[in-house]
Amino acid sequence: MPNPQPGKGCCTNLYWEVFIMPNMLWIWTLALYTLHKGKFDCSGGRVLHSYLVVLLVLLAFIILSLCAIVYVSAQGTITNPGPRRSIPVLVYVRAMLYVPELIWAILGAIWVSDDSRGCEPAEVGAVIAAVVASWILLLSTGVGVLFVFDPLGSRLPGPPSQEQLGVRDLESSEGSQLLSTARSVAVRVWESRLRLLCCCLPQDESHRAAFSSIAQLVSGFFSDTDLVPSDIAVGLALLHQEQDKKEQCRDPDEVLSHSPSSPIVKDLEAELEKAAHCMQFAIAAYGWPMYVYSNPLTGACKLSGDCCKTQSAEYDIVGGDNMGCHFSSILHSTGLQYRDFIYVSFHNQIYEIPFFVALDHKREAVLVAIRGTLSLRDLLTDLSADCENLPVEGVSGTCYAHKGMSQAAGYIYKKLLNDGILNQAFTIAPEYKLVITGHSLGGGTASLLAILLRSSFPTLQCYAFSPPGGLMSKALAEYSKDFVVSVVLGKDLVPRLSYPNMEDLKRRILKMVSNCNKPKYRILLQGCWYELFGGDPDDFPTEMDRREEELSQPLLGEETLLIRGSSSYQSLASEDSPVHCAHLPLYLPGRILHITEDGPSSCFSQVRYRAEWSSETAFRSVLISPRMIADHMPDAVLRSLHSMTQDRPFNLCPSSLSNSHLNVI
């Protein structure tokens, strides 16, 4: 059995997470016993009474062991496991308690079924509730261990020498063999976890290939660290406060312009108008879930009268909308008529995402809108982040892109051309131009689709909202600037997601946790307070105090395989250390229109936004903020665009015009 690290690994973190459940079960069982004491006078009642008594005693021992684990694991600091060296013994004690707990749960189920005849239904129901709660506790803990526990500890023998305590020579044949074995095991473990998580999906060849690709990506990212979720939470809390301190030190009047060549303010205003219009179609592609989410009070009522109608059967609608609710929500969101839709597909598989083609008479465009992430299959497409060659005629330089989105773009490309969808649309409206749009996964796929269609439709335009940062090579990003506009809101996480950025984030988290000498629980409590109520960032030490000294305590545990030979460990020595990443760099598509909050309006105290042309260099690091997820939501993007277009009189206060010469609205 793997040896749990003192205060590290999944075990300690798991008990932090499930600590509350045994307490609730114990209180519930105690209440049942107190209420029904003396009422088990039926045949077999003594057995059921004994079951509750023993369950109370067993749960008491479990709670005591968890209290000991929580108390000991809170001692010391993240990189000083000395005060937590008794954790392995406590973990094994708790593991031993699983045996009587499982046996008693089985016996409880048998007794309830066999020995409860003749007893009052209330008493029997009370015991059944206790049995069910016991099984829920067992299963939840088992699933947690299955998904979090690191089995690689068993691959590491317990070496007695100092060299084997973290200074392995990775250049040696033995070290290389151990490293290769550990990586293979890690990939298999992650593949098994993905199969279990996606057990409802068909296990065909495409899904198995996706599982393998994602497993290699995830296992490779975590291969040289032993950070548990609570360590990552501590690092993120410290990093957020560090970034806020740097932001407070900036000159408030400083304006950085990352303008591409020759855009003017009128051009920026025109692009905002077009983007606001296209975003309505991008958000409509999500179907009824996003419509109800955006209209919580009236959305369901408006759709209820249109669902289940047979009108949609008259149109070319494919897959996944038997009730017609998706199509009805698209009609409500876009304001189009049934006759304006050329093709609507809700078919959803891995690398095959829903989209629709419609005639936008207001802008005289044939509009292709691609849906973002809304299903487990979409998530697998997102996570298939390997690079795939995407040769494009006329583009100089290496052409490659995000594998999952490249495959999705290829699927839609074949549907549009081979099935004659675009030919049908332009037969109806030959003077219209082609516009492609989408949000998140849909935005990235739309950008790659625009690149594939550019040679056939030279005047096409693409508006990608919140596309992923790790999308396409530098050559393709430069090529797409003539016809693709990426719209990014605030501190949105997704446009900053790329493998180099995540490696940089991991390196910064390692630096934060390795240099902070405060207990983890204190950092987490103060971090939660800061996130909820704000205030001044805590002055935790976040800089290297001894840059030229080697760390006296290995970051990754006493018996870890990768320590001094890993890039993450080496990068701790300096802020400017390069991040060694085997993955090719990927970039945002096209010109980047960055929208940020400009503080409350001096006119009506509502949120005002400012927009400026930016460059990909502004998105080379992940910004930690409570808004990093909220800014990615499509309704937030649409709201900001409407604020800058429909409500322009409220935005054009004198202060908002002071930087107009820098292409800022």
GROMACS .gro file of C-alpha atoms in nm, residues 445-659:
model
  215
  445THR     CA    1  -1.395   2.645  -3.346
  446ALA     CA    2  -1.538   2.944  -3.536
  447SER     CA    3  -1.189   3.097  -3.571
  448LEU     CA    4  -1.041   2.777  -3.714
  449LEU     CA    5  -1.343   2.729  -3.940
  450ALA     CA    6  -1.297   3.084  -4.071
  451ILE     CA    7  -0.935   3.004  -4.155
  452LEU     CA    8  -1.042   2.691  -4.345
  453LEU     CA    9  -1.312   2.882  -4.540
  454ARG     CA   10  -1.108   3.197  -4.604
  455SER     CA   11  -0.981   3.086  -4.945
  456SER     CA   12  -1.336   3.010  -5.067
  457PHE     CA   13  -1.496   3.318  -4.908
  458PRO     CA   14  -1.238   3.602  -4.907
  459THR     CA   15  -1.480   3.855  -4.753
  460LEU     CA   16  -1.587   3.644  -4.457
  461GLN     CA   17  -1.567   3.780  -4.103
  462CYS     CA   18  -1.545   3.597  -3.773
  463TYR     CA   19  -1.629   3.717  -3.422
  464ALA     CA   20  -1.492   3.484  -3.155
  465PHE     CA   21  -1.611   3.556  -2.802
  466SER     CA   22  -1.392   3.440  -2.511
  467PRO     CA   23  -1.194   3.191  -2.723
  468PRO     CA   24  -0.931   2.974  -2.551
  469GLY     CA   25  -0.579   3.115  -2.537
  470GLY     CA   26  -0.412   2.791  -2.649
  471LEU     CA   27  -0.579   2.778  -2.989
  472MET     CA   28  -0.347   2.824  -3.288
  473SER     CA   29   0.015   2.875  -3.390
  474LYS     CA   30   0.172   3.219  -3.428
  475ALA     CA   31   0.156   3.198  -3.808
  476LEU     CA   32  -0.218   3.124  -3.806
  477ALA     CA   33  -0.283   3.393  -3.544
  478GLU     CA   34  -0.110   3.653  -3.762
  479TYR     CA   35  -0.293   3.531  -4.073
  480SER     CA   36  -0.632   3.555  -3.899
  481LYS     CA   37  -0.591   3.921  -3.798
  482ASP     CA   38  -0.739   4.033  -4.130
  483PHE     CA   39  -1.077   3.867  -4.070
  484VAL     CA   40  -1.107   3.747  -3.707
  485VAL     CA   41  -1.191   3.960  -3.402
  486SER     CA   42  -1.158   3.803  -3.057
  487VAL     CA   43  -1.363   3.968  -2.781
  488VAL     CA   44  -1.238   3.914  -2.425
  489LEU     CA   45  -1.407   4.046  -2.110
  490GLY     CA   46  -1.208   4.147  -1.804
  491LYS     CA   47  -1.006   3.876  -1.629
  492ASP     CA   48  -1.170   3.587  -1.812
  493LEU     CA   49  -0.971   3.269  -1.745
  494VAL     CA   50  -1.032   3.085  -2.074
  495PRO     CA   51  -0.850   3.329  -2.310
  496ARG     CA   52  -0.549   3.293  -2.078
  497LEU     CA   53  -0.561   2.913  -2.077
  498SER     CA   54  -0.265   2.759  -2.255
  499TYR     CA   55  -0.013   2.500  -2.154
  500PRO     CA   56   0.273   2.753  -2.108
  501ASN     CA   57   0.044   2.977  -1.902
  502MET     CA   58  -0.058   2.685  -1.683
  503GLU     CA   59   0.306   2.586  -1.637
  504ASP     CA   60   0.378   2.945  -1.537
  505LEU     CA   61   0.085   2.936  -1.292
  506LYS     CA   62   0.211   2.611  -1.143
  507ARG     CA   63   0.558   2.759  -1.102
  508ARG     CA   64   0.418   3.066  -0.928
  509ILE     CA   65   0.203   2.855  -0.696
  510LEU     CA   66   0.509   2.648  -0.604
  511LYS     CA   67   0.699   2.966  -0.527
  512MET     CA   68   0.419   3.100  -0.314
  513VAL     CA   69   0.371   2.790  -0.103
  514SER     CA   70   0.744   2.728  -0.069
  515ASN     CA   71   0.815   3.076   0.067
  516CYS     CA   72   0.520   3.120   0.301
  517ASN     CA   73   0.587   3.017   0.661
  518LYS     CA   74   0.224   3.046   0.778
  519PRO     CA   75   0.000   2.747   0.856
  520LYS     CA   76  -0.224   2.640   0.572
  521TYR     CA   77  -0.550   2.679   0.764
  522ARG     CA   78  -0.466   3.040   0.850
  523ILE     CA   79  -0.394   3.128   0.488
  524LEU     CA   80  -0.717   2.963   0.372
  525LEU     CA   81  -0.930   3.140   0.633
  526GLN     CA   82  -0.779   3.480   0.561
  527GLY     CA   83  -0.796   3.412   0.186
  528CYS     CA   84  -1.169   3.332   0.210
  529TRP     CA   85  -1.226   3.653   0.407
  530TYR     CA   86  -1.035   3.852   0.145
  531GLU     CA   87  -1.234   3.698  -0.143
  532LEU     CA   88  -1.570   3.758   0.028
  533PHE     CA   89  -1.519   4.096   0.192
  534GLY     CA   90  -1.208   4.242   0.028
  535GLY     CA   91  -0.971   4.464   0.222
  536ASP     CA   92  -0.595   4.508   0.200
  537PRO     CA   93  -0.393   4.212   0.072
  538ASP     CA   94  -0.219   4.024   0.353
  539ASP     CA   95   0.153   4.081   0.378
  540PHE     CA   96   0.253   3.717   0.358
  541PRO     CA   97   0.615   3.662   0.247
  542THR     CA   98   0.601   3.591  -0.124
  543GLU     CA   99   0.955   3.664  -0.237
  544MET     CA  100   1.256   3.438  -0.215
  545ASP     CA  101   1.439   3.520   0.106
  546ARG     CA  102   1.739   3.311   0.018
  547ARG     CA  103   1.757   3.301  -0.360
  548GLU     CA  104   2.110   3.171  -0.372
  549GLU     CA  105   2.051   2.900  -0.112
  550GLU     CA  106   1.905   2.565  -0.200
  551LEU     CA  107   1.578   2.484  -0.036
  552SER     CA  108   1.648   2.288   0.279
  553GLN     CA  109   1.323   2.093   0.249
  554PRO     CA  110   1.221   1.925  -0.078
  555LEU     CA  111   0.899   2.076  -0.208
  556LEU     CA  112   0.751   1.756  -0.334
  557GLY     CA  113   0.788   1.524  -0.035
  558GLU     CA  114   1.066   1.308   0.103
  559GLU     CA  115   1.028   1.016  -0.133
  560THR     CA  116   0.909   1.177  -0.453
  561LEU     CA  117   1.060   1.073  -0.782
  562LEU     CA  118   1.096   1.415  -0.944
  563ILE     CA  119   1.255   1.686  -0.737
  564ARG     CA  120   1.573   1.858  -0.836
  565GLY     CA  121   1.560   1.726  -1.190
  566SER     CA  122   1.219   1.874  -1.260
  567SER     CA  123   1.164   2.201  -1.439
  568SER     CA  124   0.923   2.317  -1.171
  569TYR     CA  125   1.183   2.276  -0.901
  570GLN     CA  126   1.457   2.446  -1.104
  571SER     CA  127   1.230   2.738  -1.193
  572LEU     CA  128   1.192   2.825  -0.825
  573ALA     CA  129   1.539   2.970  -0.825
  574SER     CA  130   1.446   3.281  -1.016
  575GLU     CA  131   1.141   3.474  -1.128
  576ASP     CA  132   1.287   3.494  -1.476
  577SER     CA  133   1.362   3.125  -1.512
  578PRO     CA  134   1.221   2.990  -1.837
  579VAL     CA  135   0.940   2.741  -1.816
  580HIS     CA  136   1.049   2.420  -1.986
  581CYS     CA  137   0.747   2.301  -2.178
  582ALA     CA  138   0.740   2.030  -2.438
  583HIS     CA  139   0.411   2.165  -2.576
  584LEU     CA  140   0.420   2.408  -2.866
  585PRO     CA  141   0.301   2.762  -2.792
  586LEU     CA  142  -0.053   2.848  -2.901
  587TYR     CA  143  -0.215   3.191  -2.927
  588LEU     CA  144  -0.547   3.374  -2.939
  589PRO     CA  145  -0.690   3.427  -3.289
  590GLY     CA  146  -0.708   3.752  -3.482
  591ARG     CA  147  -0.725   4.103  -3.341
  592ILE     CA  148  -0.812   4.113  -2.972
  593LEU     CA  149  -1.077   4.349  -2.841
  594HIS     CA  150  -1.038   4.365  -2.463
  595ILE     CA  151  -1.330   4.497  -2.255
  596THR     CA  152  -1.268   4.594  -1.892
  597GLU     CA  153  -1.472   4.757  -1.618
  598ASP     CA  154  -1.408   5.129  -1.589
  599GLY     CA  155  -1.554   5.171  -1.243
  600PRO     CA  156  -1.904   5.291  -1.149
  601SER     CA  157  -2.048   5.562  -1.370
  602SER     CA  158  -2.051   5.913  -1.230
  603CYS     CA  159  -2.391   5.963  -1.392
  604PHE     CA  160  -2.612   5.678  -1.271
  605SER     CA  161  -2.378   5.463  -1.058
  606GLN     CA  162  -2.393   5.167  -1.293
  607VAL     CA  163  -2.099   4.965  -1.419
  608ARG     CA  164  -1.922   5.128  -1.711
  609TYR     CA  165  -1.691   4.949  -1.951
  610ARG     CA  166  -1.397   5.053  -2.164
  611ALA     CA  167  -1.267   4.874  -2.473
  612GLU     CA  168  -0.928   4.879  -2.638
  613TRP     CA  169  -0.734   4.685  -2.894
  614SER     CA  170  -0.491   4.460  -2.717
  615SER     CA  171  -0.223   4.209  -2.813
  616GLU     CA  172  -0.162   3.849  -2.719
  617THR     CA  173   0.119   3.954  -2.481
  618ALA     CA  174  -0.147   4.086  -2.240
  619PHE     CA  175  -0.282   3.731  -2.200
  620ARG     CA  176   0.039   3.543  -2.124
  621SER     CA  177  -0.038   3.494  -1.757
  622VAL     CA  178  -0.344   3.378  -1.562
  623LEU     CA  179  -0.504   3.649  -1.347
  624ILE     CA  180  -0.655   3.520  -1.022
  625SER     CA  181  -0.984   3.692  -0.944
  626PRO     CA  182  -1.339   3.610  -0.834
  627ARG     CA  183  -1.438   3.737  -1.180
  628MET     CA  184  -1.219   3.493  -1.374
  629ILE     CA  185  -1.515   3.256  -1.428
  630ALA     CA  186  -1.798   3.510  -1.419
  631ASP     CA  187  -1.634   3.716  -1.696
  632HIS     CA  188  -1.643   3.408  -1.920
  633MET     CA  189  -2.019   3.363  -1.899
  634PRO     CA  190  -2.188   3.453  -2.230
  635ASP     CA  191  -2.457   3.666  -2.065
  636ALA     CA  192  -2.185   3.880  -1.899
  637VAL     CA  193  -2.012   3.932  -2.235
  638LEU     CA  194  -2.341   4.027  -2.401
  639ARG     CA  195  -2.429   4.264  -2.116
  640SER     CA  196  -2.096   4.446  -2.146
  641LEU     CA  197  -2.133   4.484  -2.523
  642HIS     CA  198  -2.488   4.615  -2.487
  643SER     CA  199  -2.366   4.860  -2.224
  644MET     CA  200  -2.112   5.001  -2.470
  645THR     CA  201  -2.347   5.019  -2.767
  646GLN     CA  202  -2.712   5.055  -2.669
  647ASP     CA  203  -2.636   5.261  -2.355
  648ARG     CA  204  -2.366   5.477  -2.507
  649PRO     CA  205  -2.501   5.809  -2.367
  650PHE     CA  206  -2.429   5.674  -2.020
  651ASN     CA  207  -2.075   5.573  -2.113
  652LEU     CA  208  -1.966   5.891  -2.284
  653CYS     CA  209  -1.899   6.090  -1.969
  654PRO     CA  210  -1.605   6.332  -1.996
  655SER     CA  211  -1.366   6.096  -1.817
  656SER     CA  212  -1.426   5.824  -2.073
  657LEU     CA  213  -1.309   6.045  -2.360
  658SER     CA  214  -0.975   6.148  -2.213
  659ASN     CA  215  -0.791   5.855  -2.373
   0.00000   0.00000   0.00000
